[in-house]
Amino acid sequence: MKTVDSYNFAGKRALIRVDFNVPLNERFEITDDTRIKATIPTIKKILKDGGSCILMSHLGRPKDGPTEKYSLKHLVNPLSVILGLEVKFADDCIGESAYEQASALQAGEVLLLENLRFYKEEEKGNVEFAEKLAKLGDVWVNDAFGTAHRAHASTAVCGQFFTDKICGYVMQAEIDNAQRILENAERPFTAIMGGAKISDKILIIEKLLDKVDNLIIGGGMTYTFTKAQGGEIGKSLLEADKQDLALELLAKAKEKGVNIIMPVDNVCADAFSNDANRMTVATGQIPEGWEGLDIGPDTIMLFSEILEKSKTILWNGPMGVFEFPNFAIGTNAIAEAVVKATEENGAFSLIGGGDSASAVNNAGYGDRVSYVSTGGGALLEYMEGKVLPGVAALED
């Protein structure tokens, strides 16, 4: 795989697939620019070499072609500020105006293309569409690990039209850090799996049972485990058809000598709202009409003690409904424990994208853990052992 450092971009127009799928508020302002900042080193290396950059990305999930809400034009000013230069914008990602602007680019200049997903062909992996995109540049750089698990036109198919296919810094760091976790984890190795559904995490949990010493389970999925073991969960989130699977996972963990740690208490609410009435109860004792929305103080202490003794930590998924400040206490406390393990115990900590990354960054801990992944689904699939089309496309 060719890397950014091994290639000289002088005089080249680099067509870079970046992941600028960032959250915007109602005023179209970016609320978390982690993904944009992550790609800056790749862009700057190309410009420093004397090349130019044509950036392509998707934003959101537009259903019917061009939509104001999902236009990448909203990113032009913030990107210009971060890069310290005036970023040009093409109001299409293919077509005459895009080609003219791309071919007129001078060394040191940056052009941002309009949202790729305004064309349905992007997600379909359409070869003709990929070829049209490829005509914009001389060399293809894939730095969008967050979409590497999709065989889309820009993330994978595009590669076949280039002799020079380059792995960007983000992509390289993501693969290197995932490999470190999978192949060279220092022990004790603790994985924290949170989030709403067992069905979303079943493959990664099964894979991790062969790797980890401790598996901490939090978030909405814990209530399915609790119910399967005969506990009362009120109106908490439940995957009723996954209860047998939950028991099977517990049995497999025991068989493999993995220590599974579940919540011992929950913070529950009488409505799905930040302002709901709250109470803390022992796990399996949530009354009728109430639902668990966070882990309780005893659980925080239990999980934190295990994390503080760990040497490798993988975290994917929040401990509760962290979007509500009153139910973000557990997630924030676990973030603090991961930071403490990293800084005081020398642990290697990988935060697995998506909600976990947002939680860690929002709490201001992004630079106090070892690595924050930009790809939630992509990281999980890579760790599950699946071939990622965006990675495979870079391999000669």
Short mmCIF file of C-alpha atoms in Angstrom, two decimals:
data_model
loop_
_atom_site.label_atom_id
_atom_site.label_comp_id
_atom_site.label_asym_id
_atom_site.label_seq_id
_atom_site.Cartn_x
_atom_site.Cartn_y
_atom_site.Cartn_z
CA MET A 1 0.00 0.00 0.00
CA LYS A 2 1.47 3.38 -1.01
CA THR A 3 1.41 5.94 1.80
CA VAL A 4 1.34 9.74 1.78
CA ASP A 5 4.91 9.88 3.10
CA SER A 6 6.23 7.60 0.37
CA TYR A 7 4.82 9.68 -2.50
CA ASN A 8 5.83 13.05 -3.96
CA PHE A 9 2.76 15.05 -5.01
CA ALA A 10 4.67 17.83 -6.82
CA GLY A 11 2.67 19.00 -9.84
CA LYS A 12 -0.11 16.48 -9.12
CA ARG A 13 -3.82 17.09 -8.61
CA ALA A 14 -4.73 14.76 -5.75
CA LEU A 15 -8.35 13.60 -5.72
CA ILE A 16 -8.91 12.88 -2.03
CA ARG A 17 -11.86 11.00 -0.58
CA VAL A 18 -12.26 12.61 2.83
CA ASP A 19 -14.91 11.99 5.48
CA PHE A 20 -16.50 15.39 6.07
CA ASN A 21 -19.78 13.86 7.26
CA VAL A 22 -19.90 16.22 10.24
CA PRO A 23 -22.87 17.22 12.41
CA LEU A 24 -24.42 20.63 11.63
CA ASN A 25 -26.90 22.60 13.73
CA GLU A 26 -29.99 24.40 12.38
CA ARG A 27 -27.78 27.36 11.36
CA PHE A 28 -25.55 25.00 9.33
CA GLU A 29 -22.69 25.44 11.80
CA ILE A 30 -20.41 22.48 12.53
CA THR A 31 -20.90 21.15 16.06
CA ASP A 32 -17.99 18.63 15.99
CA ASP A 33 -15.15 19.20 13.51
CA THR A 34 -13.07 16.15 14.57
CA ARG A 35 -13.32 14.50 11.16
CA ILE A 36 -12.26 17.64 9.30
CA LYS A 37 -9.28 18.27 11.57
CA ALA A 38 -8.20 14.63 11.20
CA THR A 39 -7.67 15.05 7.44
CA ILE A 40 -5.63 18.29 7.65
CA PRO A 41 -2.18 16.58 7.87
CA THR A 42 -2.84 14.66 4.63
CA ILE A 43 -3.97 17.83 2.82
CA LYS A 44 -1.00 19.85 4.13
CA LYS A 45 1.57 17.22 3.10
CA ILE A 46 0.21 17.26 -0.49
CA LEU A 47 0.25 21.08 -0.64
CA LYS A 48 3.75 21.21 0.88
CA ASP A 49 5.00 18.84 -1.86
CA GLY A 50 3.70 21.28 -4.48
CA GLY A 51 0.49 19.48 -5.32
CA SER A 52 -3.15 20.62 -5.27
CA CYS A 53 -6.13 18.99 -3.54
CA ILE A 54 -9.60 18.15 -4.82
CA LEU A 55 -11.68 17.07 -1.85
CA MET A 56 -14.74 14.85 -2.23
CA SER A 57 -17.09 13.72 0.53
CA HIS A 58 -20.67 12.95 1.43
CA LEU A 59 -22.71 14.74 4.09
CA GLY A 60 -25.77 13.16 5.64
CA ARG A 61 -28.24 11.04 3.74
CA PRO A 62 -29.90 13.17 1.05
CA LYS A 63 -32.80 11.24 -0.46
CA ASP A 64 -33.78 13.30 -3.50
CA GLY A 65 -30.74 14.91 -5.05
CA PRO A 66 -29.40 18.37 -4.09
CA THR A 67 -30.65 19.62 -0.71
CA GLU A 68 -29.61 22.85 1.04
CA LYS A 69 -29.33 21.04 4.38
CA TYR A 70 -26.73 18.62 3.01
CA SER A 71 -24.68 20.97 0.83
CA LEU A 72 -20.94 20.93 1.46
CA LYS A 73 -20.85 24.68 0.77
CA HIS A 74 -21.53 25.07 4.51
CA LEU A 75 -18.06 23.65 5.18
CA VAL A 76 -16.11 26.01 2.90
CA ASN A 77 -15.56 28.84 5.43
CA PRO A 78 -14.69 26.64 8.45
CA LEU A 79 -12.34 24.56 6.27
CA SER A 80 -10.68 27.73 4.93
CA VAL A 81 -10.10 28.92 8.52
CA ILE A 82 -8.64 25.57 9.64
CA LEU A 83 -6.34 25.34 6.59
CA GLY A 84 -5.41 29.02 6.58
CA LEU A 85 -6.17 29.44 2.87
CA GLU A 86 -9.19 30.19 0.69
CA VAL A 87 -10.86 26.92 -0.26
CA LYS A 88 -12.61 26.97 -3.64
CA PHE A 89 -16.01 25.31 -4.08
CA ALA A 90 -17.52 23.45 -7.04
CA ASP A 91 -21.33 23.34 -6.95
CA ASP A 92 -21.25 19.85 -8.51
CA CYS A 93 -18.93 16.86 -8.08
CA ILE A 94 -18.89 15.99 -11.80
CA GLY A 95 -19.78 17.97 -14.95
CA GLU A 96 -18.11 20.78 -16.87
CA SER A 97 -17.81 23.38 -14.09
CA ALA A 98 -16.17 20.86 -11.75
CA TYR A 99 -13.73 19.73 -14.48
CA GLU A 100 -12.85 23.33 -15.37
CA GLN A 101 -12.19 24.28 -11.75
CA ALA A 102 -10.16 21.12 -11.14
CA SER A 103 -7.99 21.54 -14.22
CA ALA A 104 -7.35 25.22 -13.39
CA LEU A 105 -6.09 24.41 -9.88
CA GLN A 106 -2.57 25.65 -9.15
CA ALA A 107 -0.06 24.09 -6.76
CA GLY A 108 -1.05 24.88 -3.17
CA GLU A 109 -4.77 25.30 -3.94
CA VAL A 110 -7.73 23.35 -2.58
CA LEU A 111 -11.09 22.66 -4.25
CA LEU A 112 -14.05 21.18 -2.35
CA LEU A 113 -16.64 19.35 -4.48
CA GLU A 114 -20.38 19.31 -3.77
CA ASN A 115 -21.91 16.35 -1.89
CA LEU A 116 -21.27 13.05 -3.69
CA ARG A 117 -24.55 11.58 -2.46
CA PHE A 118 -26.55 14.11 -4.44
CA TYR A 119 -26.05 11.40 -7.07
CA LYS A 120 -27.61 8.00 -6.30
CA GLU A 121 -24.81 6.43 -8.35
CA GLU A 122 -22.33 7.14 -5.52
CA GLU A 123 -23.85 4.67 -3.05
CA LYS A 124 -24.59 2.16 -5.79
CA GLY A 125 -20.87 1.97 -6.61
CA ASN A 126 -21.66 2.90 -10.23
CA VAL A 127 -18.56 2.40 -12.42
CA GLU A 128 -19.41 5.18 -14.93
CA PHE A 129 -19.91 7.66 -12.09
CA ALA A 130 -16.60 6.58 -10.51
CA GLU A 131 -14.85 7.12 -13.84
CA LYS A 132 -16.29 10.65 -14.11
CA LEU A 133 -14.94 11.43 -10.63
CA ALA A 134 -11.54 9.94 -11.52
CA LYS A 135 -11.14 12.41 -14.42
CA LEU A 136 -10.82 15.23 -11.87
CA GLY A 137 -7.41 14.18 -10.54
CA ASP A 138 -4.04 12.62 -11.39
CA VAL A 139 -3.71 10.54 -8.23
CA TRP A 140 -6.32 9.06 -5.86
CA VAL A 141 -5.95 9.37 -2.09
CA ASN A 142 -8.36 7.58 0.22
CA ASP A 143 -8.41 9.14 3.68
CA ALA A 144 -12.01 8.31 4.57
CA PHE A 145 -11.78 5.36 6.94
CA GLY A 146 -15.29 6.13 8.20
CA THR A 147 -16.75 5.01 4.85
CA ALA A 148 -14.14 2.33 4.02
CA HIS A 149 -16.68 -0.43 4.73
CA ARG A 150 -18.86 0.82 1.84
CA ALA A 151 -18.17 -0.20 -1.77
CA HIS A 152 -19.23 3.23 -3.05
CA ALA A 153 -17.99 4.93 -6.23
CA SER A 154 -15.66 7.38 -4.46
CA THR A 155 -14.51 5.10 -1.63
CA ALA A 156 -13.55 1.99 -3.62
CA VAL A 157 -14.57 1.81 -7.30
CA CYS A 158 -12.67 5.00 -8.18
CA GLY A 159 -9.35 3.32 -7.43
CA GLN A 160 -9.41 1.16 -10.56
CA PHE A 161 -8.95 4.25 -12.77
CA PHE A 162 -5.66 5.29 -11.13
CA THR A 163 -2.12 3.95 -11.32
CA ASP A 164 -1.22 5.79 -8.12
CA LYS A 165 -3.52 4.96 -5.20
CA ILE A 166 -2.43 6.42 -1.89
CA CYS A 167 -3.42 5.64 1.70
CA GLY A 168 -3.98 8.91 3.62
CA TYR A 169 -2.74 9.53 7.16
CA VAL A 170 -6.18 8.97 8.76
CA MET A 171 -6.66 5.67 6.95
CA GLN A 172 -3.13 4.54 7.87
CA ALA A 173 -3.51 5.48 11.56
CA GLU A 174 -6.90 3.75 11.79
CA ILE A 175 -5.53 0.49 10.37
CA ASP A 176 -2.35 0.63 12.49
CA ASN A 177 -4.27 1.25 15.72
CA ALA A 178 -6.88 -1.42 15.00
CA GLN A 179 -4.07 -3.90 14.28
CA ARG A 180 -2.36 -2.99 17.54
CA ILE A 181 -5.55 -3.82 19.43
CA LEU A 182 -6.15 -7.05 17.52
CA GLU A 183 -2.62 -8.43 17.34
CA ASN A 184 -0.40 -6.79 19.97
CA ALA A 185 -2.64 -5.94 22.91
CA GLU A 186 -0.83 -5.63 26.24
CA ARG A 187 -2.69 -7.30 29.11
CA PRO A 188 -4.99 -6.91 30.92
CA PHE A 189 -7.09 -6.09 27.82
CA THR A 190 -10.53 -4.63 28.57
CA ALA A 191 -13.23 -3.95 25.97
CA ILE A 192 -16.21 -1.73 26.79
CA MET A 193 -19.25 -2.39 24.63
CA GLY A 194 -22.16 0.01 24.94
CA GLY A 195 -24.97 1.18 22.73
CA ALA A 196 -28.55 0.17 22.21
CA LYS A 197 -28.61 -3.25 20.59
CA ILE A 198 -26.91 -6.62 21.01
CA SER A 199 -27.69 -7.31 17.34
CA ASP A 200 -25.38 -4.42 16.30
CA LYS A 201 -22.48 -5.75 18.37
CA ILE A 202 -22.87 -9.54 18.25
CA LEU A 203 -20.03 -10.17 15.75
CA ILE A 204 -17.53 -7.90 17.45
CA ILE A 205 -18.41 -9.32 20.90
CA GLU A 206 -17.84 -12.88 19.64
CA LYS A 207 -14.51 -11.84 18.08
CA LEU A 208 -13.42 -10.06 21.27
CA LEU A 209 -14.15 -13.11 23.44
CA ASP A 210 -11.02 -14.64 21.86
CA LYS A 211 -8.93 -11.54 22.64
CA VAL A 212 -9.93 -9.81 25.86
CA ASP A 213 -9.52 -10.48 29.58
CA ASN A 214 -12.48 -8.28 30.58
CA LEU A 215 -15.63 -7.38 28.67
CA ILE A 216 -17.66 -4.52 30.16
CA ILE A 217 -21.21 -4.28 28.85
CA GLY A 218 -23.22 -1.06 29.25
CA GLY A 219 -25.85 0.98 27.45
CA GLY A 220 -29.27 -0.08 26.24
CA MET A 221 -28.21 -3.61 25.36
CA THR A 222 -27.71 -4.50 29.03
CA TYR A 223 -31.47 -4.65 29.61
CA THR A 224 -31.82 -7.56 27.20
CA PHE A 225 -29.16 -9.44 29.21
CA THR A 226 -30.92 -8.54 32.48
CA LYS A 227 -34.33 -9.68 31.20
CA ALA A 228 -32.83 -12.93 29.88
CA GLN A 229 -31.50 -13.63 33.37
CA GLY A 230 -34.94 -13.09 34.92
CA GLY A 231 -34.58 -9.46 36.01
CA GLU A 232 -37.26 -6.76 35.90
CA ILE A 233 -36.52 -3.99 33.38
CA GLY A 234 -39.79 -1.99 33.33
CA LYS A 235 -40.19 -0.36 29.92
CA SER A 236 -36.44 -0.30 29.19
CA LEU A 237 -35.11 -1.04 25.74
CA LEU A 238 -35.49 -4.77 24.99
CA GLU A 239 -34.64 -6.99 22.04
CA ALA A 240 -37.01 -9.76 23.07
CA ASP A 241 -35.84 -12.12 20.32
CA LYS A 242 -32.18 -11.78 21.40
CA GLN A 243 -32.52 -13.06 24.97
CA ASP A 244 -31.28 -16.57 24.14
CA LEU A 245 -28.37 -15.01 22.27
CA ALA A 246 -27.51 -12.93 25.36
CA LEU A 247 -27.38 -16.09 27.49
CA GLU A 248 -25.25 -17.85 24.85
CA LEU A 249 -22.73 -14.97 24.90
CA LEU A 250 -22.49 -15.17 28.69
CA ALA A 251 -21.90 -18.94 28.48
CA LYS A 252 -19.24 -18.51 25.77
CA ALA A 253 -17.44 -15.89 27.87
CA LYS A 254 -17.37 -18.24 30.86
CA GLU A 255 -16.09 -21.08 28.67
CA LYS A 256 -13.24 -18.88 27.35
CA GLY A 257 -12.32 -17.53 30.78
CA VAL A 258 -13.39 -13.97 29.94
CA ASN A 259 -14.58 -11.82 32.83
CA ILE A 260 -17.91 -10.25 31.76
CA ILE A 261 -18.86 -7.23 33.86
CA MET A 262 -22.44 -5.99 33.78
CA PRO A 263 -24.06 -3.02 35.56
CA VAL A 264 -25.05 -3.61 39.18
CA ASP A 265 -27.32 -0.56 39.34
CA ASN A 266 -29.17 1.66 36.87
CA VAL A 267 -30.43 5.22 36.77
CA CYS A 268 -33.99 5.00 35.50
CA ALA A 269 -36.60 7.55 34.47
CA ASP A 270 -40.39 7.69 34.22
CA ALA A 271 -40.19 9.17 30.69
CA PHE A 272 -37.67 9.34 27.84
CA SER A 273 -36.68 12.92 28.60
CA ASN A 274 -33.82 14.82 30.20
CA ASP A 275 -36.33 16.38 32.62
CA ALA A 276 -37.97 13.12 33.68
CA ASN A 277 -38.11 12.03 37.31
CA ARG A 278 -35.06 9.89 38.16
CA MET A 279 -34.16 7.18 40.63
CA THR A 280 -31.33 4.69 41.04
CA VAL A 281 -32.21 1.03 41.49
CA ALA A 282 -30.33 -2.27 41.60
CA THR A 283 -30.00 -4.04 38.25
CA GLY A 284 -33.05 -6.20 37.55
CA GLN A 285 -35.31 -4.13 39.80
CA ILE A 286 -36.62 -1.41 37.49
CA PRO A 287 -40.31 -0.86 38.33
CA GLU A 288 -43.14 -0.95 35.81
CA GLY A 289 -43.47 2.32 33.85
CA TRP A 290 -39.79 3.25 34.34
CA GLU A 291 -36.87 2.75 31.96
CA GLY A 292 -33.13 2.51 32.47
CA LEU A 293 -31.27 5.39 30.80
CA ASP A 294 -27.82 5.27 32.45
CA ILE A 295 -25.53 3.21 34.68
CA GLY A 296 -25.63 3.94 38.41
CA PRO A 297 -22.88 5.09 40.84
CA ASP A 298 -21.94 1.58 42.03
CA THR A 299 -21.53 0.47 38.43
CA ILE A 300 -19.35 3.50 37.67
CA MET A 301 -17.10 2.51 40.58
CA LEU A 302 -16.98 -1.14 39.49
CA PHE A 303 -16.20 -0.36 35.83
CA SER A 304 -13.65 2.33 36.76
CA GLU A 305 -11.68 -0.03 39.03
CA ILE A 306 -11.31 -2.55 36.19
CA LEU A 307 -10.34 0.11 33.65
CA GLU A 308 -7.73 1.68 35.92
CA LYS A 309 -5.89 -1.66 36.11
CA SER A 310 -6.07 -2.29 32.34
CA LYS A 311 -3.19 -1.93 29.87
CA THR A 312 -5.27 -2.03 26.66
CA ILE A 313 -8.76 -0.52 26.36
CA LEU A 314 -11.19 -0.59 23.46
CA TRP A 315 -14.40 1.42 23.90
CA ASN A 316 -17.35 1.34 21.53
CA GLY A 317 -20.75 2.67 22.54
CA PRO A 318 -22.07 4.94 25.33
CA MET A 319 -23.21 3.76 28.77
CA GLY A 320 -26.57 5.52 28.58
CA VAL A 321 -28.57 8.16 26.73
CA PHE A 322 -25.64 10.57 26.82
CA GLU A 323 -27.46 13.12 24.62
CA PHE A 324 -29.46 13.97 27.77
CA PRO A 325 -27.10 15.70 30.27
CA ASN A 326 -28.87 14.08 33.24
CA PHE A 327 -28.14 10.64 31.80
CA ALA A 328 -24.62 11.33 30.50
CA ILE A 329 -23.04 10.90 33.94
CA GLY A 330 -22.12 7.24 33.40
CA THR A 331 -20.63 7.79 29.94
CA ASN A 332 -18.60 10.81 31.15
CA ALA A 333 -17.36 8.88 34.20
CA ILE A 334 -16.17 6.00 32.01
CA ALA A 335 -14.40 8.53 29.76
CA GLU A 336 -12.62 9.87 32.87
CA ALA A 337 -11.61 6.35 33.92
CA VAL A 338 -10.22 5.62 30.44
CA VAL A 339 -8.22 8.88 30.56
CA LYS A 340 -6.88 7.99 34.03
CA ALA A 341 -5.80 4.52 32.83
CA THR A 342 -4.08 6.10 29.82
CA GLU A 343 -2.29 8.88 31.69
CA GLU A 344 -1.49 7.18 35.00
CA ASN A 345 -1.22 3.50 34.07
CA GLY A 346 0.25 3.89 30.56
CA ALA A 347 -2.69 2.04 28.97
CA PHE A 348 -3.26 2.12 25.21
CA SER A 349 -6.85 3.35 24.71
CA LEU A 350 -8.74 3.21 21.41
CA ILE A 351 -12.11 4.96 21.27
CA GLY A 352 -14.16 3.29 18.57
CA GLY A 353 -15.80 6.07 16.61
CA GLY A 354 -19.47 7.07 16.49
CA ASP A 355 -21.15 7.98 19.77
CA SER A 356 -18.14 7.03 21.91
CA ALA A 357 -15.93 9.43 19.95
CA SER A 358 -18.53 12.21 20.31
CA ALA A 359 -18.83 11.56 24.04
CA VAL A 360 -15.05 11.67 24.58
CA ASN A 361 -14.58 14.75 22.41
CA ASN A 362 -17.55 16.62 23.93
CA ALA A 363 -16.12 15.97 27.39
CA GLY A 364 -12.81 17.49 26.22
CA TYR A 365 -10.85 14.24 26.54
CA GLY A 366 -10.07 13.65 22.85
CA ASP A 367 -6.36 14.42 23.22
CA ARG A 368 -6.00 12.54 26.52
CA VAL A 369 -6.69 9.04 25.17
CA SER A 370 -4.37 7.16 22.79
CA TYR A 371 -6.54 7.31 19.67
CA VAL A 372 -10.07 8.38 18.77
CA SER A 373 -11.29 6.54 15.68
CA THR A 374 -13.24 8.51 13.08
CA GLY A 375 -15.02 5.38 11.83
CA GLY A 376 -17.65 3.64 13.97
CA GLY A 377 -19.09 1.03 11.60
CA ALA A 378 -15.87 0.70 9.60
CA LEU A 379 -13.78 0.00 12.70
CA LEU A 380 -16.24 -2.64 13.94
CA GLU A 381 -16.27 -4.40 10.57
CA TYR A 382 -12.46 -4.29 10.35
CA MET A 383 -12.20 -5.79 13.83
CA GLU A 384 -14.79 -8.42 12.95
CA GLY A 385 -12.33 -9.59 10.28
CA LYS A 386 -14.30 -8.34 7.28
CA VAL A 387 -12.56 -7.02 4.16
CA LEU A 388 -13.21 -3.27 3.84
CA PRO A 389 -13.69 -2.29 0.15
CA GLY A 390 -12.04 1.11 0.72
CA VAL A 391 -8.93 -0.55 2.13
CA ALA A 392 -8.83 -3.33 -0.46
CA ALA A 393 -8.99 -0.71 -3.25
CA LEU A 394 -5.70 0.77 -2.03
CA GLU A 395 -3.83 -2.53 -2.17
CA ASP A 396 -1.78 -3.12 -5.31
#
